[in-house]
């Protein structure tokens, strides 16, 4: 038995899940906490994480660390996603977290993040074939799977925070939503993602698959993904792609 703190530092929200992992692969969630740090806000202008967002994130991570210490957590697994991955000041940001919070953040690649999304939710649904759509703060993941195999995936470079910043001056929420929909369709179909030709082809292919085959779409939360991080990066039972069972 081991008590683990799992931190997911996203572009919009920082999340902490504290779990007790058992040798047989079961786990119990003993505490959860999330804070809206909006780390990726205004980042699209120059590619740098902004000082105010960094300060808010470090304040939150210090709180997470105090909660882990008070809860008797034996090990912390912390990962960063799109905002940290793309930040030009990534190294100085991670160093500041290490020094001020005593937390080491591991930055996930797009591929790792997409596979963790898949593995974190596949056992929570009984749909043999479909698309998993995960809308994060700084990226959107689309994963096409069949019979527990990932056939294709793509990570698009925009999410809730980046789209909010982009259309913040819309007159009404309805107008903003319309702009977001138009933007999403245009980016997926007009070739503007061709900086990564393979990624663009993946987007087109996934859209064709969904349009022509009535593939179910599963939209999900983050707790199961966080739990899977403990298995994937902690060398615990379930690390070979099967999410452990939950003890409720």
Coordinates of C-alpha atoms in Angstrom, one line a residue:
X1 CA 0.0 0.0 0.0
X2 CA 1.3 3.5 -0.9
X3 CA -0.2 6.9 -0.7
X4 CA 0.5 9.0 -3.7
X5 CA -0.2 12.6 -4.7
X6 CA -0.9 13.1 -8.4
X7 CA -0.7 16.7 -9.8
X8 CA -1.9 17.6 -13.3
X9 CA -0.7 21.1 -14.2
X10 CA -2.9 22.1 -17.2
X11 CA -3.2 25.3 -19.2
X12 CA -6.4 26.2 -17.3
X13 CA -6.5 24.2 -14.1
X14 CA -4.1 22.6 -11.6
X15 CA -5.5 19.4 -10.1
X16 CA -4.4 17.3 -7.2
X17 CA -5.7 13.8 -6.5
X18 CA -4.5 11.9 -3.4
X19 CA -4.9 8.1 -3.7
X20 CA -4.0 5.0 -1.8
X21 CA -2.7 2.4 -4.1
X22 CA -2.9 -1.3 -3.2
X23 CA -0.7 -4.1 -4.3
X24 CA -3.6 -5.9 -6.2
X25 CA -4.1 -2.8 -8.4
X26 CA -7.1 -1.3 -6.6
X27 CA -7.0 2.3 -5.4
X28 CA -9.0 4.6 -3.2
X29 CA -9.3 8.3 -3.8
X30 CA -8.9 10.0 -0.4
X31 CA -8.8 13.7 -1.4
X32 CA -9.2 15.9 -4.5
X33 CA -8.5 19.6 -5.1
X34 CA -8.4 21.8 -8.1
X35 CA -7.7 25.5 -8.7
X36 CA -8.1 27.6 -11.8
X37 CA -4.6 29.0 -12.3
X38 CA -5.1 29.8 -16.1
X39 CA -1.4 29.3 -16.7
X40 CA -1.8 29.5 -20.5
X41 CA -3.7 32.8 -20.5
X42 CA -2.2 35.4 -22.9
X43 CA 0.5 33.0 -23.8
X44 CA -0.4 33.0 -27.6
X45 CA 0.9 36.6 -28.0
X46 CA 4.6 35.8 -27.5
X47 CA 4.9 32.2 -26.3
X48 CA 5.9 33.1 -22.7
X49 CA 4.1 32.2 -19.5
X50 CA 3.2 35.4 -17.8
X51 CA 4.5 36.5 -14.3
X52 CA 1.1 36.8 -12.7
X53 CA 0.1 33.3 -14.0
X54 CA 3.4 31.9 -12.8
X55 CA 2.9 33.4 -9.3
X56 CA -0.6 32.1 -9.1
X57 CA 0.5 28.6 -10.2
X58 CA 3.3 28.5 -7.6
X59 CA 1.0 29.6 -4.9
X60 CA -1.4 26.8 -5.8
X61 CA 1.4 24.2 -6.0
X62 CA 2.7 25.2 -2.5
X63 CA -0.9 24.6 -1.2
X64 CA -0.9 21.2 -2.9
X65 CA 2.4 20.4 -1.3
X66 CA 1.2 21.3 2.2
X67 CA -1.9 19.2 1.7
X68 CA 0.2 16.2 0.6
X69 CA 2.5 16.6 3.6
X70 CA -0.4 16.9 6.0
X71 CA -2.0 13.8 4.4
X72 CA 1.1 11.6 4.7
X73 CA 1.7 11.4 1.0
X74 CA 4.8 9.3 0.4
X75 CA 5.4 10.3 -3.2
X76 CA 4.2 13.0 -5.6
X77 CA 3.9 12.5 -9.3
X78 CA 3.5 15.8 -11.2
X79 CA 3.0 16.4 -14.9
X80 CA 2.6 19.5 -17.1
X81 CA 0.7 19.6 -20.4
X82 CA 0.2 22.0 -23.3
X83 CA 1.0 25.4 -21.8
X84 CA 4.2 24.1 -20.1
X85 CA 5.1 22.1 -23.2
X86 CA 4.9 25.1 -25.5
X87 CA 6.3 27.8 -23.2
X88 CA 9.5 29.5 -24.3
X89 CA 10.4 30.1 -20.6
X90 CA 9.6 26.4 -19.7
X91 CA 13.1 25.7 -18.1
X92 CA 13.1 28.7 -15.8
X93 CA 9.5 28.0 -14.8
X94 CA 10.2 24.4 -13.9
X95 CA 13.3 25.4 -12.0
X96 CA 11.3 27.9 -10.0
X97 CA 8.8 25.3 -9.1
X98 CA 11.5 22.9 -8.0
X99 CA 13.2 25.4 -5.8
X100 CA 10.1 27.0 -4.2
X101 CA 7.7 24.0 -4.0
X102 CA 10.1 21.0 -4.0
X103 CA 8.0 19.5 -6.8
X104 CA 9.5 18.1 -10.0
X105 CA 7.2 18.6 -13.0
X106 CA 7.5 16.1 -15.8
X107 CA 6.4 17.6 -19.2
X108 CA 4.3 15.2 -21.2
X109 CA 4.7 15.0 -24.9
X110 CA 1.6 15.2 -27.1
X111 CA 1.7 11.5 -27.8
X112 CA 2.1 10.6 -24.1
X113 CA -0.8 12.9 -23.2
X114 CA -3.1 11.4 -25.8
X115 CA -2.3 7.9 -24.8
X116 CA -2.8 8.7 -21.1
X117 CA -6.2 10.3 -21.9
X118 CA -7.2 7.0 -23.7
X119 CA -5.9 4.7 -21.0
X120 CA -7.4 6.8 -18.2
X121 CA -11.0 6.5 -19.5
X122 CA -11.3 3.3 -21.6
X123 CA -12.4 1.2 -18.6
X124 CA -15.0 3.7 -17.6
X125 CA -17.2 3.1 -20.6
X126 CA -18.7 0.1 -22.5
X127 CA -18.3 1.4 -26.1
X128 CA -16.1 -0.8 -28.3
X129 CA -15.4 1.8 -31.0
X130 CA -15.5 5.5 -30.8
X131 CA -13.9 8.9 -30.6
X132 CA -12.7 10.3 -27.2
X133 CA -12.7 14.1 -27.2
X134 CA -10.8 15.9 -24.4
X135 CA -10.9 19.7 -24.4
X136 CA -8.1 21.1 -22.2
X137 CA -7.1 24.6 -21.5
X138 CA -4.4 24.8 -24.2
X139 CA -5.1 21.8 -26.5
X140 CA -7.9 19.5 -27.7
X141 CA -7.2 15.8 -28.1
X142 CA -9.2 13.6 -30.4
X143 CA -8.6 9.8 -30.1
X144 CA -10.1 7.2 -32.4
X145 CA -10.1 3.7 -31.0
X146 CA -11.5 0.2 -31.8
X147 CA -11.6 -2.9 -29.6
X148 CA -9.3 -1.3 -27.0
X149 CA -6.7 -0.3 -29.6
X150 CA -5.8 3.3 -30.4
X151 CA -6.0 3.6 -34.2
X152 CA -5.3 7.3 -34.5
X153 CA -5.1 10.5 -32.5
X154 CA -4.4 14.2 -32.9
X155 CA -3.6 17.0 -30.5
X156 CA -4.9 20.3 -31.7
X157 CA -3.1 23.5 -30.5
X158 CA -6.1 25.3 -29.0
X159 CA -8.3 24.7 -26.0
X160 CA -10.6 26.5 -23.6
X161 CA -8.2 29.1 -22.5
X162 CA -6.7 30.0 -25.9
X163 CA -10.1 30.2 -27.5
X164 CA -11.5 32.3 -24.7
X165 CA -8.6 34.7 -25.1
X166 CA -9.0 34.8 -28.9
X167 CA -12.8 35.7 -28.8
X168 CA -12.9 37.6 -25.5
X169 CA -14.3 40.7 -27.3
X170 CA -17.4 39.0 -28.7
X171 CA -20.6 40.9 -27.9
X172 CA -22.5 37.9 -26.5
X173 CA -21.7 34.4 -25.3
X174 CA -23.7 33.1 -28.3
X175 CA -21.5 35.1 -30.7
X176 CA -18.4 33.8 -29.0
X177 CA -19.6 30.2 -29.3
X178 CA -20.4 30.8 -33.0
X179 CA -16.9 32.2 -33.5
X180 CA -15.3 29.2 -31.7
X181 CA -17.2 26.7 -33.9
X182 CA -16.2 28.5 -37.1
X183 CA -12.6 28.7 -36.0
X184 CA -12.5 25.0 -35.1
X185 CA -14.0 23.9 -38.4
X186 CA -11.7 26.2 -40.4
X187 CA -8.5 25.1 -38.6
X188 CA -9.4 21.5 -39.2
X189 CA -10.2 21.8 -42.9
X190 CA -8.3 24.7 -44.5
X191 CA -4.7 23.4 -44.2
X192 CA -3.7 25.8 -41.5
X193 CA -2.4 22.9 -39.4
X194 CA 0.0 21.9 -42.1
X195 CA 3.1 22.9 -40.1
X196 CA 2.6 19.3 -39.1
X197 CA 1.5 17.5 -42.2
X198 CA 0.9 14.2 -40.5
X199 CA -1.2 15.9 -37.8
X200 CA -3.4 17.6 -40.5
X201 CA -3.9 14.3 -42.2
X202 CA -4.9 12.8 -38.9
X203 CA -7.5 15.5 -38.3
X204 CA -9.0 15.1 -41.7
X205 CA -9.1 11.3 -41.3
X206 CA -10.7 11.4 -37.9
X207 CA -13.3 13.8 -39.2
X208 CA -14.1 11.5 -42.1
X209 CA -14.3 8.5 -39.8
X210 CA -16.7 10.2 -37.5
X211 CA -18.8 11.7 -40.3
X212 CA -19.2 8.4 -42.2
X213 CA -19.5 5.7 -39.5
X214 CA -21.7 7.1 -36.7
X215 CA -18.8 6.7 -34.3
X216 CA -19.8 7.5 -30.7
X217 CA -18.0 10.4 -29.0
X218 CA -17.1 10.2 -25.3
X219 CA -16.4 13.4 -23.5
X220 CA -14.9 12.9 -20.0
X221 CA -13.4 14.4 -16.9
X222 CA -9.9 14.2 -15.5
X223 CA -9.8 12.0 -12.4
X224 CA -9.4 8.7 -14.2
X225 CA -6.6 10.2 -16.3
X226 CA -4.8 11.4 -13.1
X227 CA -5.2 8.0 -11.5
X228 CA -3.6 6.4 -14.6
X229 CA -0.6 8.7 -14.3
X230 CA 0.2 6.9 -11.0
X231 CA 0.3 3.6 -12.8
X232 CA 2.0 4.9 -16.0
X233 CA 4.8 6.9 -14.4
X234 CA 5.0 5.4 -10.9
X235 CA 5.8 1.8 -11.8
X236 CA 2.6 0.6 -10.1
X237 CA 0.2 -2.1 -11.0
X238 CA -1.7 -1.2 -14.2
X239 CA 1.3 0.4 -15.9
X240 CA 0.9 -1.8 -19.0
X241 CA -2.1 0.1 -20.2
X242 CA -4.9 -1.3 -18.1
X243 CA -6.4 1.1 -15.6
X244 CA -6.7 -0.4 -12.1
X245 CA -10.0 -1.1 -10.5
X246 CA -11.5 1.5 -8.2
X247 CA -12.3 0.5 -4.6
X248 CA -15.4 2.6 -3.7

